[in-house]
């Protein structure tokens, strides 16, 4: 029988996925030894079972990555037949290139680690693979990068705060997400060009779009410090945009990002539960469930 197991980066999400499939999430015991080492115990028999392991690697990424490695290695060692991993937020994906000589290619290293513990197949969601275009460029096991943009677009359409919105990606790479969201909403889309001035500073300029008197939805994969979105909001308002809402798949939200975005004039900011946050209004559980079913695991 299929078992759904969630690490502490995605325990609530795993519970939702299990419930949607008419199951109960498999119980784990996760704690620390007094010296800070992690302890993990699988509390149910998994021998001969197919397992869906769900673990986002978000805040404290090294800790959650290590927990993921312990989890999958243990499941395989206990005799699980197949382990299919869903890693909704895949940390380190932004370091997919050596921008300065001598830098670690962290994305590739993490992919190697994920494979090394015997994961049979891996699913990610809106992974920031800009220079690495396909999951198969970095994984040698079957891999799939899903998108939560249709779910976000449906939520925005349902809440109905925007009239005939224009969908904007805050940089050239966000075109892929703007396109999916716009198509789902039957809307137009465009992207801005972005110049990064440092870890927390970016300058955003419009490409070709006129936003005068338009309602706008800004979409991006990640909101981390909020710098990218704040610059996009400033630019859009200076061009005469009326009402602006913001949606992202992964609301990492560090350095007061949410306050900065509201202060810059966004009416609404929404994200998914790939990263649990105060704006995780949209669950990716239906997306995961759909692909668990499609993969014939149920
Ligand atoms: C980068 O290209 C990503 O798509 C996001 O735009 C970026 O990670 C957001 O980071 P921040 O919120 O710190 O500007």
mmCIF file of C-alpha atoms and ligand atoms in Angstrom:
data_model
loop_
_atom_site.group_PDB
_atom_site.id
_atom_site.type_symbol
_atom_site.label_atom_id
_atom_site.label_comp_id
_atom_site.label_asym_id
_atom_site.label_seq_id
_atom_site.Cartn_x
_atom_site.Cartn_y
_atom_site.Cartn_z
ATOM 1 C CA UNK A 1 0.000 0.000 0.000
ATOM 2 C CA UNK A 2 1.162 3.527 -0.755
ATOM 3 C CA UNK A 3 2.528 5.491 2.176
ATOM 4 C CA UNK A 4 2.919 9.270 2.418
ATOM 5 C CA UNK A 5 5.755 10.503 4.600
ATOM 6 C CA UNK A 6 6.482 14.157 5.326
ATOM 7 C CA UNK A 7 9.635 15.551 6.882
ATOM 8 C CA UNK A 8 9.450 18.542 9.181
ATOM 9 C CA UNK A 9 9.821 20.934 6.213
ATOM 10 C CA UNK A 10 6.471 19.714 4.824
ATOM 11 C CA UNK A 11 4.619 17.845 7.574
ATOM 12 C CA UNK A 12 1.299 19.689 7.172
ATOM 13 C CA UNK A 13 1.494 19.461 3.384
ATOM 14 C CA UNK A 14 2.141 15.702 3.587
ATOM 15 C CA UNK A 15 -0.887 15.349 5.861
ATOM 16 C CA UNK A 16 -3.054 17.158 3.309
ATOM 17 C CA UNK A 17 -1.766 14.994 0.467
ATOM 18 C CA UNK A 18 -2.411 11.832 2.487
ATOM 19 C CA UNK A 19 -5.953 12.962 3.335
ATOM 20 C CA UNK A 20 -6.702 13.785 -0.308
ATOM 21 C CA UNK A 21 -5.644 10.240 -1.167
ATOM 22 C CA UNK A 22 -7.756 8.776 1.635
ATOM 23 C CA UNK A 23 -4.686 7.835 3.686
ATOM 24 C CA UNK A 24 -3.011 8.814 6.940
ATOM 25 C CA UNK A 25 0.493 10.222 6.777
ATOM 26 C CA UNK A 26 3.111 7.807 8.103
ATOM 27 C CA UNK A 27 4.363 8.843 11.515
ATOM 28 C CA UNK A 28 7.941 9.822 12.164
ATOM 29 C CA UNK A 29 9.784 10.748 15.304
ATOM 30 C CA UNK A 30 12.184 13.593 14.685
ATOM 31 C CA UNK A 31 14.152 15.243 17.449
ATOM 32 C CA UNK A 32 17.660 16.181 18.405
ATOM 33 C CA UNK A 33 20.221 14.450 20.545
ATOM 34 C CA UNK A 34 21.543 16.690 23.319
ATOM 35 C CA UNK A 35 24.628 17.516 21.247
ATOM 36 C CA UNK A 36 22.479 18.868 18.378
ATOM 37 C CA UNK A 37 22.636 15.816 16.112
ATOM 38 C CA UNK A 38 19.360 14.880 14.464
ATOM 39 C CA UNK A 39 17.421 11.747 15.422
ATOM 40 C CA UNK A 40 14.894 10.271 13.003
ATOM 41 C CA UNK A 41 12.775 7.177 13.415
ATOM 42 C CA UNK A 42 10.112 5.784 11.044
ATOM 43 C CA UNK A 43 7.296 4.589 13.298
ATOM 44 C CA UNK A 44 5.541 2.263 10.844
ATOM 45 C CA UNK A 45 6.525 -0.753 8.771
ATOM 46 C CA UNK A 46 7.484 0.305 5.246
ATOM 47 C CA UNK A 47 8.965 -2.952 3.969
ATOM 48 C CA UNK A 48 7.914 -3.631 0.373
ATOM 49 C CA UNK A 49 5.845 -0.430 0.175
ATOM 50 C CA UNK A 50 5.807 2.398 -2.342
ATOM 51 C CA UNK A 51 6.531 5.653 -0.541
ATOM 52 C CA UNK A 52 5.916 9.285 -1.429
ATOM 53 C CA UNK A 53 8.382 11.327 0.636
ATOM 54 C CA UNK A 54 7.619 15.052 0.842
ATOM 55 C CA UNK A 55 10.190 17.474 2.153
ATOM 56 C CA UNK A 56 10.631 21.133 1.242
ATOM 57 C CA UNK A 57 14.118 22.396 1.900
ATOM 58 C CA UNK A 58 13.430 25.982 2.936
ATOM 59 C CA UNK A 59 14.473 27.936 6.040
ATOM 60 C CA UNK A 60 17.424 26.197 7.724
ATOM 61 C CA UNK A 61 18.062 24.461 4.389
ATOM 62 C CA UNK A 62 21.115 22.491 5.524
ATOM 63 C CA UNK A 63 19.150 21.039 8.415
ATOM 64 C CA UNK A 64 16.133 20.094 6.282
ATOM 65 C CA UNK A 65 18.322 18.710 3.526
ATOM 66 C CA UNK A 66 20.139 16.485 5.996
ATOM 67 C CA UNK A 67 16.811 15.360 7.457
ATOM 68 C CA UNK A 68 15.622 14.484 3.941
ATOM 69 C CA UNK A 69 18.770 12.411 3.381
ATOM 70 C CA UNK A 70 18.290 10.583 6.690
ATOM 71 C CA UNK A 71 14.630 9.970 5.872
ATOM 72 C CA UNK A 72 15.046 8.503 2.387
ATOM 73 C CA UNK A 73 18.149 6.504 3.282
ATOM 74 C CA UNK A 74 16.275 5.017 6.235
ATOM 75 C CA UNK A 75 13.162 4.225 4.186
ATOM 76 C CA UNK A 76 15.270 2.380 1.625
ATOM 77 C CA UNK A 77 17.265 0.620 4.316
ATOM 78 C CA UNK A 78 14.021 -0.538 5.949
ATOM 79 C CA UNK A 79 13.079 -2.212 2.668
ATOM 80 C CA UNK A 80 10.767 0.316 0.979
ATOM 81 C CA UNK A 81 10.191 -0.844 -2.602
ATOM 82 C CA UNK A 82 10.185 2.568 -4.255
ATOM 83 C CA UNK A 83 10.682 6.083 -2.891
ATOM 84 C CA UNK A 84 9.306 8.941 -4.966
ATOM 85 C CA UNK A 85 10.387 12.294 -3.554
ATOM 86 C CA UNK A 86 8.513 15.552 -3.789
ATOM 87 C CA UNK A 87 10.822 18.427 -2.886
ATOM 88 C CA UNK A 88 8.447 21.365 -3.357
ATOM 89 C CA UNK A 89 11.000 24.062 -2.517
ATOM 90 C CA UNK A 90 14.434 23.002 -3.663
ATOM 91 C CA UNK A 91 17.044 25.108 -1.897
ATOM 92 C CA UNK A 92 20.337 26.050 -3.507
ATOM 93 C CA UNK A 93 18.814 26.090 -7.006
ATOM 94 C CA UNK A 94 19.843 29.731 -7.438
ATOM 95 C CA UNK A 95 23.504 28.740 -7.200
ATOM 96 C CA UNK A 96 23.404 26.718 -10.405
ATOM 97 C CA UNK A 97 26.399 28.425 -11.938
ATOM 98 C CA UNK A 98 29.891 29.496 -10.908
ATOM 99 C CA UNK A 99 29.352 33.260 -10.925
ATOM 100 C CA UNK A 100 32.830 33.855 -9.453
ATOM 101 C CA UNK A 101 35.785 31.544 -9.852
ATOM 102 C CA UNK A 102 36.083 28.905 -7.179
ATOM 103 C CA UNK A 103 32.429 28.979 -6.117
ATOM 104 C CA UNK A 104 30.581 25.802 -5.204
ATOM 105 C CA UNK A 105 28.033 24.620 -7.762
ATOM 106 C CA UNK A 106 25.614 24.071 -4.891
ATOM 107 C CA UNK A 107 22.608 23.079 -6.994
ATOM 108 C CA UNK A 108 24.490 20.196 -8.596
ATOM 109 C CA UNK A 109 25.875 19.079 -5.238
ATOM 110 C CA UNK A 110 22.397 18.988 -3.680
ATOM 111 C CA UNK A 111 21.025 17.052 -6.674
ATOM 112 C CA UNK A 112 23.834 14.506 -6.277
ATOM 113 C CA UNK A 113 23.039 14.117 -2.575
ATOM 114 C CA UNK A 114 19.311 13.680 -3.263
ATOM 115 C CA UNK A 115 20.116 10.870 -5.683
ATOM 116 C CA UNK A 116 22.784 9.317 -3.485
ATOM 117 C CA UNK A 117 20.322 8.024 -0.869
ATOM 118 C CA UNK A 118 18.395 5.959 -3.393
ATOM 119 C CA UNK A 119 15.482 8.195 -4.378
ATOM 120 C CA UNK A 120 13.876 6.506 -7.368
ATOM 121 C CA UNK A 121 12.203 9.572 -8.856
ATOM 122 C CA UNK A 122 12.050 13.237 -7.923
ATOM 123 C CA UNK A 123 9.463 15.978 -8.368
ATOM 124 C CA UNK A 124 10.114 19.664 -7.699
ATOM 125 C CA UNK A 125 7.821 22.671 -8.050
ATOM 126 C CA UNK A 126 8.793 25.856 -9.921
ATOM 127 C CA UNK A 127 12.452 25.219 -9.247
ATOM 128 C CA UNK A 128 14.625 28.189 -9.992
ATOM 129 C CA UNK A 129 16.461 26.439 -12.822
ATOM 130 C CA UNK A 130 17.257 29.359 -15.065
ATOM 131 C CA UNK A 131 20.531 28.348 -16.556
ATOM 132 C CA UNK A 132 19.882 24.630 -16.030
ATOM 133 C CA UNK A 133 16.839 24.366 -18.221
ATOM 134 C CA UNK A 134 15.681 20.809 -17.681
ATOM 135 C CA UNK A 135 15.631 18.694 -14.527
ATOM 136 C CA UNK A 136 17.375 15.964 -16.531
ATOM 137 C CA UNK A 137 20.413 18.260 -16.872
ATOM 138 C CA UNK A 138 21.078 17.789 -13.176
ATOM 139 C CA UNK A 139 19.436 14.489 -12.223
ATOM 140 C CA UNK A 140 20.148 11.077 -13.687
ATOM 141 C CA UNK A 141 17.009 9.580 -12.093
ATOM 142 C CA UNK A 142 13.581 10.424 -13.582
ATOM 143 C CA UNK A 143 12.769 14.016 -12.577
ATOM 144 C CA UNK A 144 9.916 16.439 -13.117
ATOM 145 C CA UNK A 145 9.552 20.141 -12.405
ATOM 146 C CA UNK A 146 5.871 20.981 -11.848
ATOM 147 C CA UNK A 147 4.312 24.438 -11.686
ATOM 148 C CA UNK A 148 1.999 25.886 -9.051
ATOM 149 C CA UNK A 149 1.193 28.888 -11.266
ATOM 150 C CA UNK A 150 -2.184 27.503 -12.463
ATOM 151 C CA UNK A 151 -3.260 27.059 -8.814
ATOM 152 C CA UNK A 152 -2.151 30.607 -7.959
ATOM 153 C CA UNK A 153 -3.852 32.010 -11.064
ATOM 154 C CA UNK A 154 -7.103 30.243 -10.159
ATOM 155 C CA UNK A 155 -6.970 31.649 -6.629
ATOM 156 C CA UNK A 156 -6.387 35.202 -7.874
ATOM 157 C CA UNK A 157 -9.210 34.880 -10.412
ATOM 158 C CA UNK A 158 -11.554 33.546 -7.729
ATOM 159 C CA UNK A 159 -10.822 36.330 -5.247
ATOM 160 C CA UNK A 160 -11.634 38.732 -8.069
ATOM 161 C CA UNK A 161 -9.675 41.744 -6.826
ATOM 162 C CA UNK A 162 -8.234 42.584 -10.233
ATOM 163 C CA UNK A 163 -10.101 43.792 -13.316
ATOM 164 C CA UNK A 164 -8.663 42.612 -16.659
ATOM 165 C CA UNK A 165 -5.246 42.172 -15.099
ATOM 166 C CA UNK A 166 -1.949 42.353 -16.861
ATOM 167 C CA UNK A 167 0.436 39.668 -15.578
ATOM 168 C CA UNK A 168 4.005 40.873 -15.048
ATOM 169 C CA UNK A 169 7.142 38.856 -14.378
ATOM 170 C CA UNK A 170 9.642 41.037 -12.521
ATOM 171 C CA UNK A 171 12.581 39.791 -14.606
ATOM 172 C CA UNK A 172 13.257 38.025 -17.878
ATOM 173 C CA UNK A 173 13.462 34.616 -16.195
ATOM 174 C CA UNK A 174 9.991 35.032 -14.725
ATOM 175 C CA UNK A 175 8.493 34.991 -18.223
ATOM 176 C CA UNK A 176 7.840 31.245 -17.896
ATOM 177 C CA UNK A 177 5.651 31.835 -14.813
ATOM 178 C CA UNK A 178 3.951 34.970 -16.146
ATOM 179 C CA UNK A 179 3.044 33.063 -19.307
ATOM 180 C CA UNK A 180 1.478 30.120 -17.450
ATOM 181 C CA UNK A 181 -0.489 32.375 -15.079
ATOM 182 C CA UNK A 182 -1.659 34.679 -17.891
ATOM 183 C CA UNK A 183 -2.797 31.810 -20.077
ATOM 184 C CA UNK A 184 -4.757 30.330 -17.192
ATOM 185 C CA UNK A 185 -6.427 33.697 -16.528
ATOM 186 C CA UNK A 186 -6.935 34.619 -20.177
ATOM 187 C CA UNK A 187 -4.791 37.712 -19.587
ATOM 188 C CA UNK A 188 -1.831 39.477 -21.269
ATOM 189 C CA UNK A 189 1.643 39.257 -19.832
ATOM 190 C CA UNK A 190 5.038 40.873 -20.046
ATOM 191 C CA UNK A 191 8.302 40.928 -18.118
ATOM 192 C CA UNK A 192 10.652 43.508 -16.686
ATOM 193 C CA UNK A 193 14.377 43.562 -17.019
ATOM 194 C CA UNK A 194 16.230 43.361 -13.728
ATOM 195 C CA UNK A 195 19.726 44.434 -12.753
ATOM 196 C CA UNK A 196 20.946 43.001 -9.439
ATOM 197 C CA UNK A 197 23.064 45.562 -7.539
ATOM 198 C CA UNK A 198 23.836 43.319 -4.549
ATOM 199 C CA UNK A 199 22.324 40.583 -2.340
ATOM 200 C CA UNK A 200 19.434 42.829 -1.267
ATOM 201 C CA UNK A 201 19.324 45.500 -4.018
ATOM 202 C CA UNK A 202 17.912 45.286 -7.508
ATOM 203 C CA UNK A 203 16.920 47.807 -10.155
ATOM 204 C CA UNK A 204 13.939 46.918 -12.361
ATOM 205 C CA UNK A 205 13.049 48.469 -15.713
ATOM 206 C CA UNK A 206 10.066 47.744 -17.961
ATOM 207 C CA UNK A 207 10.647 45.889 -21.230
ATOM 208 C CA UNK A 208 7.860 47.039 -23.530
ATOM 209 C CA UNK A 209 4.577 47.072 -21.658
ATOM 210 C CA UNK A 210 2.327 50.001 -20.838
ATOM 211 C CA UNK A 211 0.746 49.593 -17.419
ATOM 212 C CA UNK A 212 -1.063 52.932 -17.336
ATOM 213 C CA UNK A 213 -4.456 52.546 -15.632
ATOM 214 C CA UNK A 214 -4.091 48.759 -15.573
ATOM 215 C CA UNK A 215 -4.652 46.308 -12.740
ATOM 216 C CA UNK A 216 -1.544 44.165 -12.466
ATOM 217 C CA UNK A 217 -0.623 40.761 -11.062
ATOM 218 C CA UNK A 218 3.108 40.347 -10.432
ATOM 219 C CA UNK A 219 4.211 36.698 -10.374
ATOM 220 C CA UNK A 220 7.562 35.209 -9.420
ATOM 221 C CA UNK A 221 8.903 31.872 -8.249
ATOM 222 C CA UNK A 222 10.420 33.112 -4.981
ATOM 223 C CA UNK A 223 9.944 36.085 -2.701
ATOM 224 C CA UNK A 224 12.984 36.110 -0.469
ATOM 225 C CA UNK A 225 13.974 39.596 0.761
ATOM 226 C CA UNK A 226 11.190 41.170 -1.310
ATOM 227 C CA UNK A 227 13.658 43.458 -3.098
ATOM 228 C CA UNK A 228 12.649 42.298 -6.571
ATOM 229 C CA UNK A 229 8.927 42.777 -5.951
ATOM 230 C CA UNK A 230 9.348 46.165 -4.263
ATOM 231 C CA UNK A 231 11.274 47.472 -7.265
ATOM 232 C CA UNK A 232 8.631 46.095 -9.623
ATOM 233 C CA UNK A 233 5.872 47.768 -7.573
ATOM 234 C CA UNK A 234 7.679 51.126 -7.643
ATOM 235 C CA UNK A 235 8.165 50.913 -11.387
ATOM 236 C CA UNK A 236 4.576 49.845 -12.054
ATOM 237 C CA UNK A 237 3.057 52.573 -9.870
ATOM 238 C CA UNK A 238 5.320 55.189 -11.459
ATOM 239 C CA UNK A 239 3.958 54.034 -14.821
ATOM 240 C CA UNK A 240 0.387 54.562 -13.644
ATOM 241 C CA UNK A 241 -0.713 51.042 -12.648
ATOM 242 C CA UNK A 242 -3.921 51.096 -10.562
ATOM 243 C CA UNK A 243 -4.205 48.073 -8.308
ATOM 244 C CA UNK A 244 -1.418 45.537 -7.901
ATOM 245 C CA UNK A 245 -1.489 42.067 -6.371
ATOM 246 C CA UNK A 246 1.502 39.753 -6.008
ATOM 247 C CA UNK A 247 1.751 35.965 -6.208
ATOM 248 C CA UNK A 248 4.696 33.642 -5.769
ATOM 249 C CA UNK A 249 5.156 29.909 -5.440
ATOM 250 C CA UNK A 250 7.743 29.990 -2.650
ATOM 251 C CA UNK A 251 7.178 32.644 0.065
ATOM 252 C CA UNK A 252 10.557 32.476 1.764
ATOM 253 C CA UNK A 253 9.970 35.989 3.179
ATOM 254 C CA UNK A 254 13.125 37.018 5.007
ATOM 255 C CA UNK A 255 14.317 40.478 6.116
ATOM 256 C CA UNK A 256 10.784 41.852 6.599
ATOM 257 C CA UNK A 257 9.855 41.135 2.980
ATOM 258 C CA UNK A 258 6.103 41.130 3.531
ATOM 259 C CA UNK A 259 6.012 44.517 5.286
ATOM 260 C CA UNK A 260 8.197 46.038 2.592
ATOM 261 C CA UNK A 261 5.890 44.761 -0.141
ATOM 262 C CA UNK A 262 2.720 46.016 1.567
ATOM 263 C CA UNK A 263 4.393 49.375 2.271
ATOM 264 C CA UNK A 264 5.263 49.635 -1.420
ATOM 265 C CA UNK A 265 1.527 49.465 -2.176
ATOM 266 C CA UNK A 266 0.634 45.849 -2.988
ATOM 267 C CA UNK A 267 -3.031 45.157 -2.218
ATOM 268 C CA UNK A 268 -2.581 41.477 -1.687
ATOM 269 C CA UNK A 269 0.335 39.040 -1.560
ATOM 270 C CA UNK A 270 -0.211 35.309 -1.900
ATOM 271 C CA UNK A 271 1.984 32.249 -1.933
ATOM 272 C CA UNK A 272 1.741 28.490 -1.624
ATOM 273 C CA UNK A 273 2.554 26.048 1.150
ATOM 274 C CA UNK A 274 5.749 24.812 -0.504
ATOM 275 C CA UNK A 275 7.103 27.115 2.201
ATOM 276 C CA UNK A 276 4.727 27.473 5.166
ATOM 277 C CA UNK A 277 4.201 31.216 5.729
ATOM 278 C CA UNK A 278 1.536 33.764 6.729
ATOM 279 C CA UNK A 279 0.552 34.117 3.052
ATOM 280 C CA UNK A 280 0.458 30.426 2.108
ATOM 281 C CA UNK A 281 -3.200 30.601 1.070
ATOM 282 C CA UNK A 282 -2.799 28.155 -1.804
ATOM 283 C CA UNK A 283 -1.916 24.540 -1.137
ATOM 284 C CA UNK A 284 0.099 22.518 -3.634
ATOM 285 C CA UNK A 285 -1.460 19.332 -2.201
ATOM 286 C CA UNK A 286 -3.816 18.925 -5.203
ATOM 287 C CA UNK A 287 -0.856 19.256 -7.588
ATOM 288 C CA UNK A 288 1.121 16.584 -5.742
ATOM 289 C CA UNK A 289 -1.916 14.315 -5.462
ATOM 290 C CA UNK A 290 -2.604 14.663 -9.183
ATOM 291 C CA UNK A 291 0.931 13.535 -10.015
ATOM 292 C CA UNK A 292 0.941 10.713 -7.467
ATOM 293 C CA UNK A 293 -2.181 9.404 -9.226
ATOM 294 C CA UNK A 294 -0.745 9.988 -12.712
ATOM 295 C CA UNK A 295 2.380 8.051 -11.727
ATOM 296 C CA UNK A 296 0.132 5.102 -10.895
ATOM 297 C CA UNK A 297 1.222 5.040 -7.260
ATOM 298 C CA UNK A 298 -2.295 4.785 -5.808
HETATM 299 C C1 LIG B 1 15.462 35.482 -8.950
HETATM 300 O O1 LIG B 1 15.731 35.618 -10.136
HETATM 301 C C2 LIG B 1 14.141 34.933 -8.476
HETATM 302 O O2 LIG B 1 13.311 34.588 -9.523
HETATM 303 C C3 LIG B 1 13.459 35.914 -7.535
HETATM 304 O O3 LIG B 1 13.117 37.071 -8.284
HETATM 305 C C4 LIG B 1 14.375 36.275 -6.418
HETATM 306 O O4 LIG B 1 14.911 35.120 -5.828
HETATM 307 C C5 LIG B 1 13.628 37.074 -5.380
HETATM 308 O O5 LIG B 1 14.530 37.447 -4.396
HETATM 309 P P1 LIG B 1 14.288 38.739 -3.543
HETATM 310 O O6 LIG B 1 12.905 38.632 -2.959
HETATM 311 O O7 LIG B 1 15.361 38.678 -2.489
HETATM 312 O O8 LIG B 1 14.449 39.928 -4.433
#
